[in-house]
Amino acid sequence: MSESYGMAGKRVLITGGSGGIGGATARLLAERGSRLILVDRDEAALAAFADELRSGGAEVLAIVADVTVEDDVKRYVAEAVAGFGGIDGFFNNAGIEGKIQSALELDYSDWNKVIDVNLNGVYLGLKYVGRQMVDQGSGAIVCTGSIASERGLPNTVAYNAAKHGVLGLVRTFASELGGTGVRVNAVFPGMIDTRMLRNIASQLMPEMDGAAGAAAAGAAAAPLGRVGRPEEVAQLVSFLMSDQASFIHGAGVPVDGGALAVMDNKG
Ligand code: NDP
C-alpha cells in the first residue's frame, strides 16, 4: 500500500485530465486513493484513460466537456457533485499552446483561441467550482500557470498573456475566498515533456523530432539541465491540494528545474 500524502478519499476534479500533466496527476492521485473526476474533450482518449485507471482500482468519473463553454463547465460541476457529493480538489489545468508566431503577425482569431481556453476556461472553472467549494466550506484549487506567468517569451503572445492572467485570477480569487475554507494557488511548470512541448519544439526546431527538441529546450532553459517530467508537476499539485499546504494561498509555485531563477527576457 503506497503512502497517500493526505489525498486518500479526496474527490479531485482535473481538467485536461487525460493530457500530459493532467494525466500524470490523475495517475499519482489514483495511487494515493483519491476519487477522480476527469474532464477532457476527446471522448475516446478520455474513456480509454479512465478505464486504465479503473482497472488499477481507482474510482473515476469521466466527463467530456469543453472548458470554454459555460454550460459545459456548469455541467461538469453538477455531474461531479451528483456522482461524488462534492469536490475537494480542483486541478484547473486544461490548456493549449496555440500558434507559434510573432506578436506582430498573429491573427486575432488565433489570439482569441488561446485566450478562450487558457484564460476564459480557467476563469469559468474557478467561478463554478469555487461556488461549489464555498458552499461546502472547504476545498483546494490549483491552476496551471507557467514560467510564462512570470516572463515574456517570444512567439507566444496570447499564451503568455493568458498565463500572466492565470496568476491574476489566482490572486484575485485568493483575496476574495480567504475566509471561506477554500484555498487557491497556481503551479508554474517549466519545460515539461508532454505533447504540448514536443509540438512547440518541433515548430521552433523543425530539424529535430519533437522529443529531441523538448529535451534540448529543457536542457537549455533549466539549471538542472534537463526537461521536466509531468510526474514532477503532479507531486506539487498533490501537495498543494493536501492539508499539508494549509497555509499556502494565492501563491504561484514554480516547478521548473530552476528556469525562472535564471531566465532573462531575451528568448
Ligand atoms: P497536453 O496537450 O498534453 O494536455 C492539455 C489537455 O487539455 C489535453 O488533454 C487537451 O485536450 C485538453 N484541452 C485543451 N483544450 C481544452 C478544452 N477547451 N476543453 C477541455 N479540455 C481541453 O499539454 P500539457 O499537459 O503539457 O498541458 C497542461 C497544462 O500545463 C496547460 O495549461 C499548459 O499550458 C501547461 N503548461 C505546460 C508546460 C509544458 O512544458 N508542457 C509548461 C507550462 C505550463 P486535447 O488533446 O483534445 O487538445
PDB file of C-alpha atoms and ligand atoms in Angstrom:
ATOM      1  CA  MET A   1       0.000   0.000   0.000  1.00  0.00           C
ATOM      2  CA  SER A   2       1.589   3.274  -1.084  1.00  0.00           C
ATOM      3  CA  GLU A   3       1.554   6.420   1.060  1.00  0.00           C
ATOM      4  CA  SER A   4      -1.482   8.647   0.415  1.00  0.00           C
ATOM      5  CA  TYR A   5       0.059  12.000   1.463  1.00  0.00           C
ATOM      6  CA  GLY A   6      -3.339  13.148   2.708  1.00  0.00           C
ATOM      7  CA  MET A   7      -5.113  12.509  -0.611  1.00  0.00           C
ATOM      8  CA  ALA A   8      -6.939   9.236   0.138  1.00  0.00           C
ATOM      9  CA  GLY A   9     -10.681   9.609  -0.423  1.00  0.00           C
ATOM     10  CA  LYS A  10     -10.414  13.190  -1.730  1.00  0.00           C
ATOM     11  CA  ARG A  11     -12.717  13.963  -4.637  1.00  0.00           C
ATOM     12  CA  VAL A  12     -10.478  15.625  -7.213  1.00  0.00           C
ATOM     13  CA  LEU A  13     -11.605  17.152 -10.500  1.00  0.00           C
ATOM     14  CA  ILE A  14      -8.944  17.579 -13.207  1.00  0.00           C
ATOM     15  CA  THR A  15      -9.459  19.454 -16.497  1.00  0.00           C
ATOM     16  CA  GLY A  16      -7.214  18.325 -19.313  1.00  0.00           C
ATOM     17  CA  GLY A  17      -7.418  15.160 -17.251  1.00  0.00           C
ATOM     18  CA  SER A  18      -6.200  12.789 -19.942  1.00  0.00           C
ATOM     19  CA  GLY A  19      -3.409  15.054 -21.212  1.00  0.00           C
ATOM     20  CA  GLY A  20       0.259  15.044 -20.210  1.00  0.00           C
ATOM     21  CA  ILE A  21       0.339  16.901 -16.884  1.00  0.00           C
ATOM     22  CA  GLY A  22      -3.335  16.283 -16.046  1.00  0.00           C
ATOM     23  CA  GLY A  23      -2.965  12.576 -16.788  1.00  0.00           C
ATOM     24  CA  ALA A  24       0.186  12.218 -14.683  1.00  0.00           C
ATOM     25  CA  THR A  25      -1.623  13.953 -11.825  1.00  0.00           C
ATOM     26  CA  ALA A  26      -4.595  11.626 -12.217  1.00  0.00           C
ATOM     27  CA  ARG A  27      -2.254   8.596 -12.058  1.00  0.00           C
ATOM     28  CA  LEU A  28      -0.492   9.860  -8.948  1.00  0.00           C
ATOM     29  CA  LEU A  29      -3.739  10.728  -7.159  1.00  0.00           C
ATOM     30  CA  ALA A  30      -5.261   7.381  -8.126  1.00  0.00           C
ATOM     31  CA  GLU A  31      -2.272   5.678  -6.470  1.00  0.00           C
ATOM     32  CA  ARG A  32      -2.911   7.851  -3.416  1.00  0.00           C
ATOM     33  CA  GLY A  33      -6.556   6.790  -3.191  1.00  0.00           C
ATOM     34  CA  SER A  34      -8.290   9.911  -4.497  1.00  0.00           C
ATOM     35  CA  ARG A  35     -11.641   9.630  -6.295  1.00  0.00           C
ATOM     36  CA  LEU A  36     -11.245  11.281  -9.677  1.00  0.00           C
ATOM     37  CA  ILE A  37     -13.444  13.350 -11.945  1.00  0.00           C
ATOM     38  CA  LEU A  38     -11.592  13.682 -15.250  1.00  0.00           C
ATOM     39  CA  VAL A  39     -12.728  16.357 -17.701  1.00  0.00           C
ATOM     40  CA  ASP A  40     -11.399  16.478 -21.246  1.00  0.00           C
ATOM     41  CA  ARG A  41     -12.720  16.996 -24.754  1.00  0.00           C
ATOM     42  CA  ASP A  42     -11.527  13.892 -26.650  1.00  0.00           C
ATOM     43  CA  GLU A  43     -14.128  11.283 -25.702  1.00  0.00           C
ATOM     44  CA  ALA A  44     -12.259   8.191 -26.885  1.00  0.00           C
ATOM     45  CA  ALA A  45      -8.939   9.141 -25.276  1.00  0.00           C
ATOM     46  CA  LEU A  46     -10.684  10.075 -22.032  1.00  0.00           C
ATOM     47  CA  ALA A  47     -12.677   6.829 -21.902  1.00  0.00           C
ATOM     48  CA  ALA A  48      -9.569   4.708 -22.520  1.00  0.00           C
ATOM     49  CA  PHE A  49      -7.605   6.529 -19.830  1.00  0.00           C
ATOM     50  CA  ALA A  50     -10.450   6.309 -17.307  1.00  0.00           C
ATOM     51  CA  ASP A  51     -10.714   2.550 -17.957  1.00  0.00           C
ATOM     52  CA  GLU A  52      -6.967   2.162 -17.407  1.00  0.00           C
ATOM     53  CA  LEU A  53      -7.216   3.900 -14.016  1.00  0.00           C
ATOM     54  CA  ARG A  54     -10.314   1.885 -13.058  1.00  0.00           C
ATOM     55  CA  SER A  55      -8.530  -1.357 -13.882  1.00  0.00           C
ATOM     56  CA  GLY A  56      -5.943  -0.325 -11.288  1.00  0.00           C
ATOM     57  CA  GLY A  57      -8.730   0.057  -8.710  1.00  0.00           C
ATOM     58  CA  ALA A  58      -9.458   3.791  -8.942  1.00  0.00           C
ATOM     59  CA  GLU A  59     -12.938   5.292  -8.806  1.00  0.00           C
ATOM     60  CA  VAL A  60     -13.216   7.565 -11.847  1.00  0.00           C
ATOM     61  CA  LEU A  61     -15.933   9.718 -13.400  1.00  0.00           C
ATOM     62  CA  ALA A  62     -15.123  10.723 -16.988  1.00  0.00           C
ATOM     63  CA  ILE A  63     -16.849  13.832 -18.313  1.00  0.00           C
ATOM     64  CA  VAL A  64     -16.496  15.081 -21.878  1.00  0.00           C
ATOM     65  CA  ALA A  65     -16.649  18.876 -21.777  1.00  0.00           C
ATOM     66  CA  ASP A  66     -15.126  21.949 -23.355  1.00  0.00           C
ATOM     67  CA  VAL A  67     -13.786  24.285 -20.657  1.00  0.00           C
ATOM     68  CA  THR A  68     -14.571  27.342 -22.800  1.00  0.00           C
ATOM     69  CA  VAL A  69     -18.313  26.607 -22.865  1.00  0.00           C
ATOM     70  CA  GLU A  70     -20.066  27.962 -19.772  1.00  0.00           C
ATOM     71  CA  ASP A  71     -22.833  25.343 -19.860  1.00  0.00           C
ATOM     72  CA  ASP A  72     -20.225  22.568 -20.081  1.00  0.00           C
ATOM     73  CA  VAL A  73     -18.462  23.961 -17.019  1.00  0.00           C
ATOM     74  CA  LYS A  74     -21.721  24.123 -15.053  1.00  0.00           C
ATOM     75  CA  ARG A  75     -22.425  20.558 -16.187  1.00  0.00           C
ATOM     76  CA  TYR A  76     -19.059  19.127 -15.148  1.00  0.00           C
ATOM     77  CA  VAL A  77     -19.531  20.633 -11.687  1.00  0.00           C
ATOM     78  CA  ALA A  78     -23.107  19.309 -11.458  1.00  0.00           C
ATOM     79  CA  GLU A  79     -22.067  15.809 -12.602  1.00  0.00           C
ATOM     80  CA  ALA A  80     -19.171  15.728 -10.140  1.00  0.00           C
ATOM     81  CA  VAL A  81     -21.493  16.684  -7.284  1.00  0.00           C
ATOM     82  CA  ALA A  82     -24.145  14.199  -8.427  1.00  0.00           C
ATOM     83  CA  GLY A  83     -21.534  11.429  -8.653  1.00  0.00           C
ATOM     84  CA  PHE A  84     -19.388  12.043  -5.583  1.00  0.00           C
ATOM     85  CA  GLY A  85     -21.358  14.537  -3.463  1.00  0.00           C
ATOM     86  CA  GLY A  86     -18.791  17.341  -3.709  1.00  0.00           C
ATOM     87  CA  ILE A  87     -15.352  18.414  -4.918  1.00  0.00           C
ATOM     88  CA  ASP A  88     -12.381  18.592  -2.537  1.00  0.00           C
ATOM     89  CA  GLY A  89      -9.611  19.338  -5.019  1.00  0.00           C
ATOM     90  CA  PHE A  90      -9.716  21.082  -8.384  1.00  0.00           C
ATOM     91  CA  PHE A  91      -6.811  20.997 -10.846  1.00  0.00           C
ATOM     92  CA  ASN A  92      -7.797  23.755 -13.294  1.00  0.00           C
ATOM     93  CA  ASN A  93      -5.311  22.674 -15.909  1.00  0.00           C
ATOM     94  CA  ALA A  94      -6.619  22.366 -19.497  1.00  0.00           C
ATOM     95  CA  GLY A  95      -4.617  24.471 -21.933  1.00  0.00           C
ATOM     96  CA  ILE A  96      -3.414  24.832 -25.484  1.00  0.00           C
ATOM     97  CA  GLU A  97      -0.217  26.256 -26.901  1.00  0.00           C
ATOM     98  CA  GLY A  98      -1.754  27.965 -29.932  1.00  0.00           C
ATOM     99  CA  LYS A  99       0.095  29.112 -32.992  1.00  0.00           C
ATOM    100  CA  ILE A 100       3.797  29.842 -32.569  1.00  0.00           C
ATOM    101  CA  GLN A 101       4.148  33.232 -34.231  1.00  0.00           C
ATOM    102  CA  SER A 102       5.412  36.739 -33.504  1.00  0.00           C
ATOM    103  CA  ALA A 103       3.099  39.138 -31.686  1.00  0.00           C
ATOM    104  CA  LEU A 104       3.062  41.449 -34.704  1.00  0.00           C
ATOM    105  CA  GLU A 105       1.966  38.688 -37.084  1.00  0.00           C
ATOM    106  CA  LEU A 106      -0.532  36.652 -35.050  1.00  0.00           C
ATOM    107  CA  ASP A 107      -4.123  36.707 -36.334  1.00  0.00           C
ATOM    108  CA  TYR A 108      -6.693  37.974 -33.872  1.00  0.00           C
ATOM    109  CA  SER A 109      -8.642  34.715 -34.293  1.00  0.00           C
ATOM    110  CA  ASP A 110      -5.556  32.743 -33.166  1.00  0.00           C
ATOM    111  CA  TRP A 111      -5.138  35.101 -30.204  1.00  0.00           C
ATOM    112  CA  ASN A 112      -8.761  34.510 -29.220  1.00  0.00           C
ATOM    113  CA  LYS A 113      -8.493  30.702 -29.381  1.00  0.00           C
ATOM    114  CA  VAL A 114      -5.712  30.687 -26.794  1.00  0.00           C
ATOM    115  CA  ILE A 115      -7.294  33.311 -24.545  1.00  0.00           C
ATOM    116  CA  ASP A 116     -10.532  31.347 -24.651  1.00  0.00           C
ATOM    117  CA  VAL A 117      -9.046  28.109 -23.304  1.00  0.00           C
ATOM    118  CA  ASN A 118      -6.134  29.342 -21.184  1.00  0.00           C
ATOM    119  CA  LEU A 119      -7.820  32.344 -19.559  1.00  0.00           C
ATOM    120  CA  ASN A 120     -11.608  32.232 -20.040  1.00  0.00           C
ATOM    121  CA  GLY A 121     -11.755  28.479 -19.363  1.00  0.00           C
ATOM    122  CA  VAL A 122      -9.689  28.907 -16.210  1.00  0.00           C
ATOM    123  CA  TYR A 123     -11.967  31.720 -15.022  1.00  0.00           C
ATOM    124  CA  LEU A 124     -15.118  29.665 -15.640  1.00  0.00           C
ATOM    125  CA  GLY A 125     -13.663  26.743 -13.698  1.00  0.00           C
ATOM    126  CA  LEU A 126     -12.669  28.981 -10.793  1.00  0.00           C
ATOM    127  CA  LYS A 127     -16.115  30.563 -10.748  1.00  0.00           C
ATOM    128  CA  TYR A 128     -18.268  27.442 -10.791  1.00  0.00           C
ATOM    129  CA  VAL A 129     -16.045  25.041  -8.849  1.00  0.00           C
ATOM    130  CA  GLY A 130     -15.302  27.945  -6.494  1.00  0.00           C
ATOM    131  CA  ARG A 131     -19.017  28.436  -5.805  1.00  0.00           C
ATOM    132  CA  GLN A 132     -19.418  24.731  -5.050  1.00  0.00           C
ATOM    133  CA  MET A 133     -16.441  24.721  -2.683  1.00  0.00           C
ATOM    134  CA  VAL A 134     -17.613  27.885  -0.903  1.00  0.00           C
ATOM    135  CA  ASP A 135     -21.000  26.200  -0.383  1.00  0.00           C
ATOM    136  CA  GLN A 136     -19.187  23.162   1.057  1.00  0.00           C
ATOM    137  CA  GLY A 137     -16.968  25.405   3.199  1.00  0.00           C
ATOM    138  CA  SER A 138     -13.826  23.605   2.027  1.00  0.00           C
ATOM    139  CA  GLY A 139     -11.659  22.839  -0.967  1.00  0.00           C
ATOM    140  CA  ALA A 140      -8.308  23.448  -2.610  1.00  0.00           C
ATOM    141  CA  ILE A 141      -7.840  24.748  -6.134  1.00  0.00           C
ATOM    142  CA  VAL A 142      -4.636  24.542  -8.146  1.00  0.00           C
ATOM    143  CA  CYS A 143      -4.473  26.332 -11.502  1.00  0.00           C
ATOM    144  CA  THR A 144      -1.825  25.642 -14.106  1.00  0.00           C
ATOM    145  CA  GLY A 145       0.148  28.759 -14.826  1.00  0.00           C
ATOM    146  CA  SER A 146       3.609  28.544 -16.341  1.00  0.00           C
ATOM    147  CA  ILE A 147       7.025  30.110 -16.276  1.00  0.00           C
ATOM    148  CA  ALA A 148       5.183  32.251 -18.865  1.00  0.00           C
ATOM    149  CA  SER A 149       3.134  33.632 -15.936  1.00  0.00           C
ATOM    150  CA  GLU A 150       6.284  35.460 -14.847  1.00  0.00           C
ATOM    151  CA  ARG A 151       8.257  36.201 -18.025  1.00  0.00           C
ATOM    152  CA  GLY A 152       7.656  37.304 -21.585  1.00  0.00           C
ATOM    153  CA  LEU A 153       8.685  34.636 -24.085  1.00  0.00           C
ATOM    154  CA  PRO A 154       8.877  35.290 -27.846  1.00  0.00           C
ATOM    155  CA  ASN A 155       6.326  33.975 -30.371  1.00  0.00           C
ATOM    156  CA  THR A 156       3.678  33.020 -27.805  1.00  0.00           C
ATOM    157  CA  VAL A 157       1.989  36.338 -27.021  1.00  0.00           C
ATOM    158  CA  ALA A 158      -1.522  35.016 -26.333  1.00  0.00           C
ATOM    159  CA  TYR A 159      -0.169  32.110 -24.268  1.00  0.00           C
ATOM    160  CA  ASN A 160       1.983  34.466 -22.192  1.00  0.00           C
ATOM    161  CA  ALA A 161      -0.809  36.989 -21.706  1.00  0.00           C
ATOM    162  CA  ALA A 162      -3.206  34.226 -20.643  1.00  0.00           C
ATOM    163  CA  LYS A 163      -0.700  32.659 -18.243  1.00  0.00           C
ATOM    164  CA  HIS A 164       0.010  36.055 -16.666  1.00  0.00           C
ATOM    165  CA  GLY A 165      -3.771  36.319 -16.392  1.00  0.00           C
ATOM    166  CA  VAL A 166      -3.952  32.979 -14.572  1.00  0.00           C
ATOM    167  CA  LEU A 167      -1.787  34.473 -11.828  1.00  0.00           C
ATOM    168  CA  GLY A 168      -4.131  37.475 -11.678  1.00  0.00           C
ATOM    169  CA  LEU A 169      -7.113  35.158 -11.355  1.00  0.00           C
ATOM    170  CA  VAL A 170      -5.462  33.125  -8.617  1.00  0.00           C
ATOM    171  CA  ARG A 171      -4.516  36.220  -6.626  1.00  0.00           C
ATOM    172  CA  THR A 172      -7.995  37.728  -7.003  1.00  0.00           C
ATOM    173  CA  PHE A 173      -9.853  34.549  -6.049  1.00  0.00           C
ATOM    174  CA  ALA A 174      -7.421  34.075  -3.152  1.00  0.00           C
ATOM    175  CA  SER A 175      -8.213  37.566  -1.896  1.00  0.00           C
ATOM    176  CA  GLU A 176     -11.969  37.010  -2.165  1.00  0.00           C
ATOM    177  CA  LEU A 177     -12.138  33.448  -0.801  1.00  0.00           C
ATOM    178  CA  GLY A 178      -9.821  33.893   2.170  1.00  0.00           C
ATOM    179  CA  GLY A 179     -12.435  33.304   4.871  1.00  0.00           C
ATOM    180  CA  THR A 180     -14.348  30.524   3.161  1.00  0.00           C
ATOM    181  CA  GLY A 181     -12.227  27.440   3.777  1.00  0.00           C
ATOM    182  CA  VAL A 182     -11.160  27.371   0.116  1.00  0.00           C
ATOM    183  CA  ARG A 183      -7.501  27.782  -0.856  1.00  0.00           C
ATOM    184  CA  VAL A 184      -6.392  28.830  -4.357  1.00  0.00           C
ATOM    185  CA  ASN A 185      -2.889  28.509  -5.787  1.00  0.00           C
ATOM    186  CA  ALA A 186      -1.055  28.056  -9.082  1.00  0.00           C
ATOM    187  CA  VAL A 187       1.775  25.860 -10.256  1.00  0.00           C
ATOM    188  CA  PHE A 188       4.257  27.292 -12.729  1.00  0.00           C
ATOM    189  CA  PRO A 189       5.681  24.408 -14.759  1.00  0.00           C
ATOM    190  CA  GLY A 190       8.834  24.997 -16.753  1.00  0.00           C
ATOM    191  CA  MET A 191       9.651  22.888 -19.807  1.00  0.00           C
ATOM    192  CA  ILE A 192       7.757  19.621 -19.221  1.00  0.00           C
ATOM    193  CA  ASP A 193       7.928  16.722 -21.658  1.00  0.00           C
ATOM    194  CA  THR A 194       4.368  16.421 -22.985  1.00  0.00           C
ATOM    195  CA  ARG A 195       2.656  16.555 -26.360  1.00  0.00           C
ATOM    196  CA  MET A 196       2.430  20.345 -25.967  1.00  0.00           C
ATOM    197  CA  LEU A 197       6.145  20.982 -25.511  1.00  0.00           C
ATOM    198  CA  ARG A 198       7.049  18.485 -28.252  1.00  0.00           C
ATOM    199  CA  ASN A 199       4.742  20.305 -30.651  1.00  0.00           C
ATOM    200  CA  ILE A 200       6.198  23.719 -29.773  1.00  0.00           C
ATOM    201  CA  ALA A 201       9.746  22.367 -30.075  1.00  0.00           C
ATOM    202  CA  SER A 202       9.105  20.779 -33.457  1.00  0.00           C
ATOM    203  CA  GLN A 203       7.766  24.095 -34.762  1.00  0.00           C
ATOM    204  CA  LEU A 204      10.726  26.082 -33.428  1.00  0.00           C
ATOM    205  CA  MET A 205      13.357  23.423 -34.298  1.00  0.00           C
ATOM    206  CA  PRO A 206      11.985  21.575 -37.361  1.00  0.00           C
ATOM    207  CA  GLU A 207      15.347  19.876 -37.846  1.00  0.00           C
ATOM    208  CA  MET A 208      14.767  17.825 -34.660  1.00  0.00           C
ATOM    209  CA  ASP A 209      11.940  15.467 -33.803  1.00  0.00           C
ATOM    210  CA  GLY A 210       9.623  16.651 -31.043  1.00  0.00           C
ATOM    211  CA  ALA A 211      11.075  14.517 -28.258  1.00  0.00           C
ATOM    212  CA  ALA A 212      14.653  15.549 -29.001  1.00  0.00           C
ATOM    213  CA  GLY A 213      13.577  19.171 -29.339  1.00  0.00           C
ATOM    214  CA  ALA A 214      11.746  19.073 -25.991  1.00  0.00           C
ATOM    215  CA  ALA A 215      14.808  17.537 -24.329  1.00  0.00           C
ATOM    216  CA  ALA A 216      17.065  20.198 -25.842  1.00  0.00           C
ATOM    217  CA  ALA A 217      14.734  23.054 -24.873  1.00  0.00           C
ATOM    218  CA  GLY A 218      14.510  21.720 -21.310  1.00  0.00           C
ATOM    219  CA  ALA A 219      18.258  21.329 -21.006  1.00  0.00           C
ATOM    220  CA  ALA A 220      18.844  24.863 -22.284  1.00  0.00           C
ATOM    221  CA  ALA A 221      16.235  26.549 -20.064  1.00  0.00           C
ATOM    222  CA  ALA A 222      16.846  24.966 -16.676  1.00  0.00           C
ATOM    223  CA  PRO A 223      19.923  24.987 -14.433  1.00  0.00           C
ATOM    224  CA  LEU A 224      19.071  21.360 -13.616  1.00  0.00           C
ATOM    225  CA  GLY A 225      19.964  20.765 -17.263  1.00  0.00           C
ATOM    226  CA  ARG A 226      17.044  18.616 -18.398  1.00  0.00           C
ATOM    227  CA  VAL A 227      13.400  18.691 -19.379  1.00  0.00           C
ATOM    228  CA  GLY A 228      10.874  18.070 -16.597  1.00  0.00           C
ATOM    229  CA  ARG A 229       8.552  15.073 -16.278  1.00  0.00           C
ATOM    230  CA  PRO A 230       4.798  15.528 -15.878  1.00  0.00           C
ATOM    231  CA  GLU A 231       5.010  13.369 -12.725  1.00  0.00           C
ATOM    232  CA  GLU A 232       7.181  16.073 -11.151  1.00  0.00           C
ATOM    233  CA  VAL A 233       4.385  18.617 -11.602  1.00  0.00           C
ATOM    234  CA  ALA A 234       1.870  16.105 -10.248  1.00  0.00           C
ATOM    235  CA  GLN A 235       3.809  15.830  -6.968  1.00  0.00           C
ATOM    236  CA  LEU A 236       3.470  19.570  -6.389  1.00  0.00           C
ATOM    237  CA  VAL A 237      -0.219  19.613  -7.324  1.00  0.00           C
ATOM    238  CA  SER A 238      -0.914  16.816  -4.849  1.00  0.00           C
ATOM    239  CA  PHE A 239       0.927  18.688  -2.094  1.00  0.00           C
ATOM    240  CA  LEU A 240      -0.874  21.993  -2.761  1.00  0.00           C
ATOM    241  CA  MET A 241      -4.242  20.197  -2.674  1.00  0.00           C
ATOM    242  CA  SER A 242      -3.489  18.427   0.567  1.00  0.00           C
ATOM    243  CA  ASP A 243      -3.958  19.772   4.085  1.00  0.00           C
ATOM    244  CA  GLN A 244      -0.170  19.769   4.383  1.00  0.00           C
ATOM    245  CA  ALA A 245      -0.338  23.020   2.371  1.00  0.00           C
ATOM    246  CA  SER A 246      -2.875  24.568   4.778  1.00  0.00           C
ATOM    247  CA  PHE A 247      -1.132  27.988   4.929  1.00  0.00           C
ATOM    248  CA  ILE A 248      -0.308  28.297   1.207  1.00  0.00           C
ATOM    249  CA  HIS A 249      -2.823  30.564  -0.529  1.00  0.00           C
ATOM    250  CA  GLY A 250      -2.627  32.909  -3.516  1.00  0.00           C
ATOM    251  CA  ALA A 251       0.816  31.605  -4.485  1.00  0.00           C
ATOM    252  CA  GLY A 252       2.373  30.678  -7.812  1.00  0.00           C
ATOM    253  CA  VAL A 253       4.888  27.911  -7.205  1.00  0.00           C
ATOM    254  CA  PRO A 254       7.481  27.104  -9.875  1.00  0.00           C
ATOM    255  CA  VAL A 255       8.294  23.508 -10.803  1.00  0.00           C
ATOM    256  CA  ASP A 256      10.826  24.343 -13.470  1.00  0.00           C
ATOM    257  CA  GLY A 257      14.284  22.953 -12.708  1.00  0.00           C
ATOM    258  CA  GLY A 258      15.359  26.481 -11.766  1.00  0.00           C
ATOM    259  CA  ALA A 259      14.423  28.109 -15.086  1.00  0.00           C
ATOM    260  CA  LEU A 260      12.763  31.161 -13.529  1.00  0.00           C
ATOM    261  CA  ALA A 261      15.740  31.683 -11.270  1.00  0.00           C
ATOM    262  CA  VAL A 262      17.979  32.414 -14.218  1.00  0.00           C
ATOM    263  CA  MET A 263      15.751  33.412 -17.165  1.00  0.00           C
ATOM    264  CA  ASP A 264      16.064  36.744 -18.847  1.00  0.00           C
ATOM    265  CA  ASN A 265      13.669  38.134 -21.438  1.00  0.00           C
ATOM    266  CA  LYS A 266      15.923  37.856 -24.459  1.00  0.00           C
ATOM    267  CA  GLY A 267      14.457  34.484 -25.501  1.00  0.00           C
TER     268      GLY A 267
HETATM  269  P1  NDP B   1      -1.413  18.404 -23.182  1.00  0.00           P
HETATM  270  O1  NDP B   1      -1.736  18.887 -24.537  1.00  0.00           O
HETATM  271  O2  NDP B   1      -0.823  17.057 -23.013  1.00  0.00           O
HETATM  272  O3  NDP B   1      -2.700  18.476 -22.235  1.00  0.00           O
HETATM  273  C1  NDP B   1      -3.654  19.501 -22.328  1.00  0.00           C
HETATM  274  C2  NDP B   1      -5.017  18.869 -22.177  1.00  0.00           C
HETATM  275  O4  NDP B   1      -6.021  19.902 -22.125  1.00  0.00           O
HETATM  276  C3  NDP B   1      -5.350  17.961 -23.357  1.00  0.00           C
HETATM  277  O5  NDP B   1      -5.903  16.749 -22.895  1.00  0.00           O
HETATM  278  C4  NDP B   1      -6.337  18.794 -24.131  1.00  0.00           C
HETATM  279  O6  NDP B   1      -7.237  18.069 -24.922  1.00  0.00           O
HETATM  280  C5  NDP B   1      -7.072  19.493 -23.004  1.00  0.00           C
HETATM  281  N1  NDP B   1      -7.821  20.638 -23.503  1.00  0.00           N
HETATM  282  C6  NDP B   1      -7.402  21.596 -24.351  1.00  0.00           C
HETATM  283  N2  NDP B   1      -8.381  22.451 -24.633  1.00  0.00           N
HETATM  284  C7  NDP B   1      -9.479  22.024 -23.947  1.00  0.00           C
HETATM  285  C8  NDP B   1     -10.790  22.475 -23.837  1.00  0.00           C
HETATM  286  N3  NDP B   1     -11.229  23.576 -24.498  1.00  0.00           N
HETATM  287  N4  NDP B   1     -11.661  21.800 -23.047  1.00  0.00           N
HETATM  288  C9  NDP B   1     -11.255  20.692 -22.392  1.00  0.00           C
HETATM  289  N5  NDP B   1     -10.008  20.198 -22.459  1.00  0.00           N
HETATM  290  C10 NDP B   1      -9.130  20.859 -23.236  1.00  0.00           C
HETATM  291  O7  NDP B   1      -0.423  19.500 -22.559  1.00  0.00           O
HETATM  292  P2  NDP B   1       0.194  19.641 -21.090  1.00  0.00           P
HETATM  293  O8  NDP B   1      -0.178  18.517 -20.226  1.00  0.00           O
HETATM  294  O9  NDP B   1       1.607  19.986 -21.271  1.00  0.00           O
HETATM  295  O10 NDP B   1      -0.558  20.972 -20.601  1.00  0.00           O
HETATM  296  C11 NDP B   1      -1.317  21.033 -19.399  1.00  0.00           C
HETATM  297  C12 NDP B   1      -1.218  22.440 -18.848  1.00  0.00           C
HETATM  298  O11 NDP B   1       0.147  22.699 -18.493  1.00  0.00           O
HETATM  299  C13 NDP B   1      -1.619  23.532 -19.831  1.00  0.00           C
HETATM  300  O12 NDP B   1      -2.362  24.537 -19.150  1.00  0.00           O
HETATM  301  C14 NDP B   1      -0.270  24.082 -20.278  1.00  0.00           C
HETATM  302  O13 NDP B   1      -0.373  25.404 -20.727  1.00  0.00           O
HETATM  303  C15 NDP B   1       0.531  23.950 -19.001  1.00  0.00           C
HETATM  304  N6  NDP B   1       1.978  24.007 -19.144  1.00  0.00           N
HETATM  305  C16 NDP B   1       2.641  23.055 -19.870  1.00  0.00           C
HETATM  306  C17 NDP B   1       4.016  23.137 -19.972  1.00  0.00           C
HETATM  307  C18 NDP B   1       4.826  22.127 -20.732  1.00  0.00           C
HETATM  308  O14 NDP B   1       6.028  22.356 -20.936  1.00  0.00           O
HETATM  309  N7  NDP B   1       4.258  21.026 -21.161  1.00  0.00           N
HETATM  310  C19 NDP B   1       4.770  24.247 -19.343  1.00  0.00           C
HETATM  311  C20 NDP B   1       3.953  25.155 -18.600  1.00  0.00           C
HETATM  312  C21 NDP B   1       2.605  25.036 -18.499  1.00  0.00           C
HETATM  313  P3  NDP B   1      -6.885  17.844 -26.498  1.00  0.00           P
HETATM  314  O15 NDP B   1      -5.810  16.811 -26.518  1.00  0.00           O
HETATM  315  O16 NDP B   1      -8.185  17.395 -27.073  1.00  0.00           O
HETATM  316  O17 NDP B   1      -6.426  19.184 -27.032  1.00  0.00           O
END
